[in-house]
mmCIF file of C-alpha atoms in Angstrom:
data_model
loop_
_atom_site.group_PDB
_atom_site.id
_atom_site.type_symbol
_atom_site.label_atom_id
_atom_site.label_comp_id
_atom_site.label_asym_id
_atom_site.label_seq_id
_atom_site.Cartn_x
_atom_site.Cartn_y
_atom_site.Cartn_z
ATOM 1 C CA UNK B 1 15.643 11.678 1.075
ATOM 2 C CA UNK B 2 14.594 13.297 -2.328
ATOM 3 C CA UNK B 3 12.015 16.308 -2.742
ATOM 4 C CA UNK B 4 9.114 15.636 -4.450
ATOM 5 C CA UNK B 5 6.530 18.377 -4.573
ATOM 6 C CA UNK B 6 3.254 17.456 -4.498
ATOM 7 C CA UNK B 7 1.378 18.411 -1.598
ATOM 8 C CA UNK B 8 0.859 22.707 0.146
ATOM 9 C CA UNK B 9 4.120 23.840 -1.457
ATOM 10 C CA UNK B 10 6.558 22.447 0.718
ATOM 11 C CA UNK B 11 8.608 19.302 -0.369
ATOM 12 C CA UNK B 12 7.606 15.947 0.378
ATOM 13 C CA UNK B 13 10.389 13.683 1.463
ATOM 14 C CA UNK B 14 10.449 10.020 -0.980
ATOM 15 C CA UNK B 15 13.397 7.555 -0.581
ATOM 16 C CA UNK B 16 16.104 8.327 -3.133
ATOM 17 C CA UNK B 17 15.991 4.787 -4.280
ATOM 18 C CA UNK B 18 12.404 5.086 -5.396
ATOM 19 C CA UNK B 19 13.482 8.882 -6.789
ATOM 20 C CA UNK B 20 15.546 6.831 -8.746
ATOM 21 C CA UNK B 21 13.079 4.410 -9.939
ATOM 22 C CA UNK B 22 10.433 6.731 -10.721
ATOM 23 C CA UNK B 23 12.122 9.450 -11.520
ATOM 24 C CA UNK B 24 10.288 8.950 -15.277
ATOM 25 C CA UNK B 25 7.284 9.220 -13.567
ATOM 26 C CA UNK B 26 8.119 12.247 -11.974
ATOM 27 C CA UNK B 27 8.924 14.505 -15.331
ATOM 28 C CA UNK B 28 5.862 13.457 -17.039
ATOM 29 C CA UNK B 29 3.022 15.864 -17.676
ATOM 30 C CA UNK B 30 0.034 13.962 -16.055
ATOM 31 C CA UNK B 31 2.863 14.149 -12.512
ATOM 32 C CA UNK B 32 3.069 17.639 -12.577
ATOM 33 C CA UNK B 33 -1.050 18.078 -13.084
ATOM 34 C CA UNK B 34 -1.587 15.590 -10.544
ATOM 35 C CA UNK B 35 0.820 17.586 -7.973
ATOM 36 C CA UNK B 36 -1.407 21.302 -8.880
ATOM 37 C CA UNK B 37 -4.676 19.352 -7.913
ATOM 38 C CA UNK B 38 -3.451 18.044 -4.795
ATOM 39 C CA UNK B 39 -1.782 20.918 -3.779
ATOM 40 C CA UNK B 40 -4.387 22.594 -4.001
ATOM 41 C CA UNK B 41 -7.146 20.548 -2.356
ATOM 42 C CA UNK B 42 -4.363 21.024 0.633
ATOM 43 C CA UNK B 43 -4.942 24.595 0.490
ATOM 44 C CA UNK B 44 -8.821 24.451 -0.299
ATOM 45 C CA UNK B 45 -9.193 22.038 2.952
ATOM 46 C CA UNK B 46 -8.512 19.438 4.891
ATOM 47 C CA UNK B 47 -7.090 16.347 3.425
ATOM 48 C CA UNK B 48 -5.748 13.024 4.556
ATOM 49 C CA UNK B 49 -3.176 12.336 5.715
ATOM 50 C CA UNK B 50 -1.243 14.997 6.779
ATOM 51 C CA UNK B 51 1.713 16.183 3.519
ATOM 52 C CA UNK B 52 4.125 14.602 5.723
ATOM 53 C CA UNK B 53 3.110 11.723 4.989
ATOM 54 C CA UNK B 54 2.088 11.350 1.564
ATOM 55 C CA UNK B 55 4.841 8.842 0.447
ATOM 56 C CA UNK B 56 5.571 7.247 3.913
ATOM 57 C CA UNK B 57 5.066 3.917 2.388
ATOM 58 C CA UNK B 58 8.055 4.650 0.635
ATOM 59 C CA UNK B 59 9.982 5.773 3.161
ATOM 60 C CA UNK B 60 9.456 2.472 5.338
ATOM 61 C CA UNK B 61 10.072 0.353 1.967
ATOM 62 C CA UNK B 62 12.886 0.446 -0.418
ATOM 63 C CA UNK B 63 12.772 -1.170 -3.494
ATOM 64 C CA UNK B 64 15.116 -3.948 -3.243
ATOM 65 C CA UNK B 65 13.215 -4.811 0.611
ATOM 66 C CA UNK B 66 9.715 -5.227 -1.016
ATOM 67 C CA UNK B 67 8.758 -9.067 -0.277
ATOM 68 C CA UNK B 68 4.824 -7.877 -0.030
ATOM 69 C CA UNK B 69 2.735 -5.656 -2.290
ATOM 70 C CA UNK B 70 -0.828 -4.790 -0.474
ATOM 71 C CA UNK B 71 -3.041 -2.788 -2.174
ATOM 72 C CA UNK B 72 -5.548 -0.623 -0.775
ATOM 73 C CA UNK B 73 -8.324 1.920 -2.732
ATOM 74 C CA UNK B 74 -7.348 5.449 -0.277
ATOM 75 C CA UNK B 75 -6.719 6.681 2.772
ATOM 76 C CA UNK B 76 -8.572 6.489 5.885
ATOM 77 C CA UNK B 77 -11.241 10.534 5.225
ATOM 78 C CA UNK B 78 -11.622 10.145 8.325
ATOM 79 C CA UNK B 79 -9.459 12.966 10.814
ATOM 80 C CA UNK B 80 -6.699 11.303 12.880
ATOM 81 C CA UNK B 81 -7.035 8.389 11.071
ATOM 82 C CA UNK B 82 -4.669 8.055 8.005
ATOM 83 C CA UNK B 83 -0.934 7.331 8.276
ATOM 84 C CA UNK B 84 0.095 7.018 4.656
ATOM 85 C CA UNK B 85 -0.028 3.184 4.906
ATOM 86 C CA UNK B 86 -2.481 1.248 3.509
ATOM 87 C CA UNK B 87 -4.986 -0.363 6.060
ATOM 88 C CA UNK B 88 -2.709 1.326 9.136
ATOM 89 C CA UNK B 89 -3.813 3.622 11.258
ATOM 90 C CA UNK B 90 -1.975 5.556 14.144
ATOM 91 C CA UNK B 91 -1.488 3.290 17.248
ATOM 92 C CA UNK B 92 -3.955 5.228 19.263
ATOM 93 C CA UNK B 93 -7.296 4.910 17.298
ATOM 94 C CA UNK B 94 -8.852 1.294 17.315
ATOM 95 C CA UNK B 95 -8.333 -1.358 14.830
ATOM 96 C CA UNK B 96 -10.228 -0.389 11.580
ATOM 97 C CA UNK B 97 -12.780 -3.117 10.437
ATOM 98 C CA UNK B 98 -10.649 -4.145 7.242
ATOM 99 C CA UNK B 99 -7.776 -4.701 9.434
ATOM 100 C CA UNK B 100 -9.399 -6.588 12.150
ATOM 101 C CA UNK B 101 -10.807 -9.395 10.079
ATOM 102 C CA UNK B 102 -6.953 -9.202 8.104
ATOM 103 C CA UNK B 103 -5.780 -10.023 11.821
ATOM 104 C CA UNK B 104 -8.781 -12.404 12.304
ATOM 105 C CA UNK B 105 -7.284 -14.330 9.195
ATOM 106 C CA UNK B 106 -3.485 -13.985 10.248
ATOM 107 C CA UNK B 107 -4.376 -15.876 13.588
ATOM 108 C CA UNK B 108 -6.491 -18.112 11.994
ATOM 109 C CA UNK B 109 -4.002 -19.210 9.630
ATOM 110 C CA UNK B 110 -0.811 -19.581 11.851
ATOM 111 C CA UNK B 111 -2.836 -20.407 14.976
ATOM 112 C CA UNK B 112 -0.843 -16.563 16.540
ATOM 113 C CA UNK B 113 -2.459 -13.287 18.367
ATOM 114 C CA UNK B 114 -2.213 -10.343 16.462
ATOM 115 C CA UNK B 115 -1.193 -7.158 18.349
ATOM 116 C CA UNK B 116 -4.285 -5.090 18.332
ATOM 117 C CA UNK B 117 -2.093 -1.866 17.085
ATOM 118 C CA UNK B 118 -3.345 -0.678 14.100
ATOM 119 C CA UNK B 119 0.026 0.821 13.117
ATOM 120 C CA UNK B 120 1.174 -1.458 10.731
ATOM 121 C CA UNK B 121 4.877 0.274 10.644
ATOM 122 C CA UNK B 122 6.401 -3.243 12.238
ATOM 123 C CA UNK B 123 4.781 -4.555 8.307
ATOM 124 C CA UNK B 124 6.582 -2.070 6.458
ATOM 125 C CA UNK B 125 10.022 -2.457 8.009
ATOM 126 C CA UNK B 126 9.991 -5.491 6.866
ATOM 127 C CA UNK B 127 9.642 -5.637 3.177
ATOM 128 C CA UNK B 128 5.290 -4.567 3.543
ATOM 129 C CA UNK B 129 4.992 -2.124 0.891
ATOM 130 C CA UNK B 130 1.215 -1.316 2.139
ATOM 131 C CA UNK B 131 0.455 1.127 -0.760
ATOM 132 C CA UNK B 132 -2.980 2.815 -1.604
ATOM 133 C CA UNK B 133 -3.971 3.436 -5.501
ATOM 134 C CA UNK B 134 -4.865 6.848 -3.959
ATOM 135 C CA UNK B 135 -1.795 8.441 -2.097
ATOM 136 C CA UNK B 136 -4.820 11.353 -1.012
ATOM 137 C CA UNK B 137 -8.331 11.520 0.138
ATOM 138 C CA UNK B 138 -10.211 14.892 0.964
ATOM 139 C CA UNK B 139 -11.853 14.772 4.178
ATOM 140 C CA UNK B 140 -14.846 12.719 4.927
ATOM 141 C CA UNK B 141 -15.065 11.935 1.141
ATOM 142 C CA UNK B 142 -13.871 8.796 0.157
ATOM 143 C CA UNK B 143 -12.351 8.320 -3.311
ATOM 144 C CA UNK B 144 -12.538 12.161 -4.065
ATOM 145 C CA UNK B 145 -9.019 12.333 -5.370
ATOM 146 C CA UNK B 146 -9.467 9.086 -7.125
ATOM 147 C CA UNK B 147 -9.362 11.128 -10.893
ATOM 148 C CA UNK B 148 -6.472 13.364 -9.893
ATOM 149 C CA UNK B 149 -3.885 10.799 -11.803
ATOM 150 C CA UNK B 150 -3.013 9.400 -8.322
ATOM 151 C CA UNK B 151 -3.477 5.497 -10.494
ATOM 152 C CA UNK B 152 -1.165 6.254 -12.814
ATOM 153 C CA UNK B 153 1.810 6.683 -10.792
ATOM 154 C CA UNK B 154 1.111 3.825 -8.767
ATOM 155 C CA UNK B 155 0.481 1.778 -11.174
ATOM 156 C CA UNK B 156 3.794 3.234 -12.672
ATOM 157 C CA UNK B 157 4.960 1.864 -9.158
ATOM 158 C CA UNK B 158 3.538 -1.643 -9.388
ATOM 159 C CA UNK B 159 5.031 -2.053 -12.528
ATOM 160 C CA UNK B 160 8.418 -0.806 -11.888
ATOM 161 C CA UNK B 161 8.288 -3.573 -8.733
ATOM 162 C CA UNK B 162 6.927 -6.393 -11.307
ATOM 163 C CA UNK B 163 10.130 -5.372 -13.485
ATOM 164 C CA UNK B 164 12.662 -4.432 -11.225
ATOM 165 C CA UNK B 165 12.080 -6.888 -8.250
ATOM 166 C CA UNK B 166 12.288 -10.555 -7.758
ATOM 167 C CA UNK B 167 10.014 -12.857 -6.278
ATOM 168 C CA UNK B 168 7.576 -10.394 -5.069
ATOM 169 C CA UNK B 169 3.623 -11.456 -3.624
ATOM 170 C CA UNK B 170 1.135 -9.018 -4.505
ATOM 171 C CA UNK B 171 -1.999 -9.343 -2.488
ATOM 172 C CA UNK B 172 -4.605 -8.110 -4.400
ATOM 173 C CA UNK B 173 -8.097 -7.918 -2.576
ATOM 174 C CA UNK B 174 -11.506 -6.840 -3.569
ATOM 175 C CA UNK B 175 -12.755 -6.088 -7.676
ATOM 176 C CA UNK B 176 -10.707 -3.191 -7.439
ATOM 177 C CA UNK B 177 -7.137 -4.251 -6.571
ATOM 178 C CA UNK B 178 -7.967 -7.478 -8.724
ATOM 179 C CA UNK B 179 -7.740 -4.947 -11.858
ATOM 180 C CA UNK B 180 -4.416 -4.268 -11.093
ATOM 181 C CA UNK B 181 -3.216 -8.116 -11.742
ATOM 182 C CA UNK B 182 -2.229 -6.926 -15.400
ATOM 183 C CA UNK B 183 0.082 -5.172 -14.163
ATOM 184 C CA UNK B 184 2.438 -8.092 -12.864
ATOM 185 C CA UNK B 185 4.241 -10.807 -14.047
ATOM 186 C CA UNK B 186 2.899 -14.049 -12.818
ATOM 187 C CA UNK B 187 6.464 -15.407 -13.845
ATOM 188 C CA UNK B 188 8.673 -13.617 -11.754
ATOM 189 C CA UNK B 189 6.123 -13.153 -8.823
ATOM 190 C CA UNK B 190 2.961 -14.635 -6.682
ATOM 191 C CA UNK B 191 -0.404 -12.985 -7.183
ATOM 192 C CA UNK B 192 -3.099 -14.024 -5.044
ATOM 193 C CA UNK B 193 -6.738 -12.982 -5.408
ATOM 194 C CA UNK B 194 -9.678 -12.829 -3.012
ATOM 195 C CA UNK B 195 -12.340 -10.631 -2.088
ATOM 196 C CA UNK B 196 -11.657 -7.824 0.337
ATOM 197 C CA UNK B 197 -11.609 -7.959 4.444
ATOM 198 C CA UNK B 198 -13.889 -5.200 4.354
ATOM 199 C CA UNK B 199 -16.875 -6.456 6.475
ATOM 200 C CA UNK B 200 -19.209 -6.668 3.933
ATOM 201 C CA UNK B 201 -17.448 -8.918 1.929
ATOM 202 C CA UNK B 202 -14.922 -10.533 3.959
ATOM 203 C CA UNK B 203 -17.323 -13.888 4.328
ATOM 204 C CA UNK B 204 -17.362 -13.830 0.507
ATOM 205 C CA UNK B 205 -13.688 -15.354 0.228
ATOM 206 C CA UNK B 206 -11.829 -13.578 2.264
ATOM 207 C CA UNK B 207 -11.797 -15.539 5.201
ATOM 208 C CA UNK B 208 -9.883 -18.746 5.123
ATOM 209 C CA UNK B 209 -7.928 -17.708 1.768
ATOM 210 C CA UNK B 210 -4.587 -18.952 3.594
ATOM 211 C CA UNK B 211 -2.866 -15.575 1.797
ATOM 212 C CA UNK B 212 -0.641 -14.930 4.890
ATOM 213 C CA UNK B 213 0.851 -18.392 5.238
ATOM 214 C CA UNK B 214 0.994 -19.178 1.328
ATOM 215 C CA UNK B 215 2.984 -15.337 1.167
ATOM 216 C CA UNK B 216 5.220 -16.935 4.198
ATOM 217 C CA UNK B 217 5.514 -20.447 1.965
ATOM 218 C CA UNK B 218 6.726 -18.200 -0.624
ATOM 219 C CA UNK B 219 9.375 -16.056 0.592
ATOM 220 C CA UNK B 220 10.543 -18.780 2.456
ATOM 221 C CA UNK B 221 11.038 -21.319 -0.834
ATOM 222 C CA UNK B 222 12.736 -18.349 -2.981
ATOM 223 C CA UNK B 223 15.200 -17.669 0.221
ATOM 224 C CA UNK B 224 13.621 -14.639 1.956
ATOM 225 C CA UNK B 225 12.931 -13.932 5.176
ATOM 226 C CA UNK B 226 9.140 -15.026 6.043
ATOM 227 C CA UNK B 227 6.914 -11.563 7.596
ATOM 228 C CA UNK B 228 6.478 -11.775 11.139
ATOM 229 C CA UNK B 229 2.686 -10.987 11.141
ATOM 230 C CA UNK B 230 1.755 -10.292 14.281
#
């Protein structure tokens, strides 16, 4: 693992491969900003999740395993909660709401039952690169570190995927990931679009979108391995 530091002043661990791939990212000015801010919010206070696992995403996911791009706004500002995966949380604390109605739709649409673990590590070992625009959140404020410059290194990230990776779905739920769509190319990869499990908008489009199976259909017609959902 590479050293990246970002976080209280001790080195956060990120896959070398994605050292590799962002390592542009890294020297640029708005990088080493963003890393003074967060650092010190860590210092100021608590903050979500714990440095360890700022980049964990990465750590599950290399590069060339990425199948599966979910987005998600920020951590979890809630304590205990966040695991550095988007949607996840850590297998002792109940299914968040977003999460349930995603496994609502995932049995739904493959007629399965979802394991109601809420760790969504068994995702990102397979090629789930479950990555929030915000790698931060200070506690019990959502979005708070949503100006720090967090969006331009991931969208640095979903770039270098859209460029670097083949036949890649992105999942892109809610106005917010939606934005992000510019980002891709619709050549190389499968977008799909609806609005966001959250509960108050998961009725709205979310439900019954068939974005688990047609991501299966997908991987399976460019020779990858499908994703074991459940």
């Amino acid at each position: 693992m590479a050293d990246v530091h970002v976080t209280n002043g001790s080195a956060v661990k990120i896959a070398p491969e994605w050292k590799k791939l962002l390592e542009e990212e890294f020297g640029k000015p708005y990088f080493k900003e963003l890393s003074e801010k967060v650092r010190g919010e860590y210092l100021k206070g608590p903050v979500f999740p714990p440095p360890a696992k700022v980049f964990r995403a990465f750590e599950l996911t290399k590069p060339e395993d990425v199948k599966v791009v979910i987005l998600g706004q920020d951590p979890y500002h809630t304590p205990g909660v966040a695991d550095g995966l988007a949607f996840s949380s850590q297998p002792q604390n109940p299914v968040p709401p977003s999460l349930l109605n995603m496994f609502k739709e995932i049995e739904s649409e493959f007629g399965i039952k979802c394991e109601r673990n809420p760790d969504l590590t068994r995702w990102a070992t397979q090629g789930v690169l479950l990555l929030n625009v915000s790698l931060s959140v200070g506690a019990g404020q959502a979005n708070s570190h949503v100006d720090f410059g967090w969006h331009m290194f991931t969208d640095a990230v979903i770039r270098a995927i859209s460029d670097k990776c083949e036949h890649v779905v992105f999942l892109l739920w809610g106005s917010f990931a939606g934005k992000k769509e510019a980002l891709i190319d619709w050549e190389k990869h499968l977008v799909l679009k609806s609005a966001h499990p959250s509960p108050l908008s998961a009725h709205k489009g979310f439900f019954g979108n068939s974005h688990f199976k047609q991501t299966n259909e997908y991987l399976t017609e460019h020779g990858r391995q499908p994703i074991d959902w459940r």
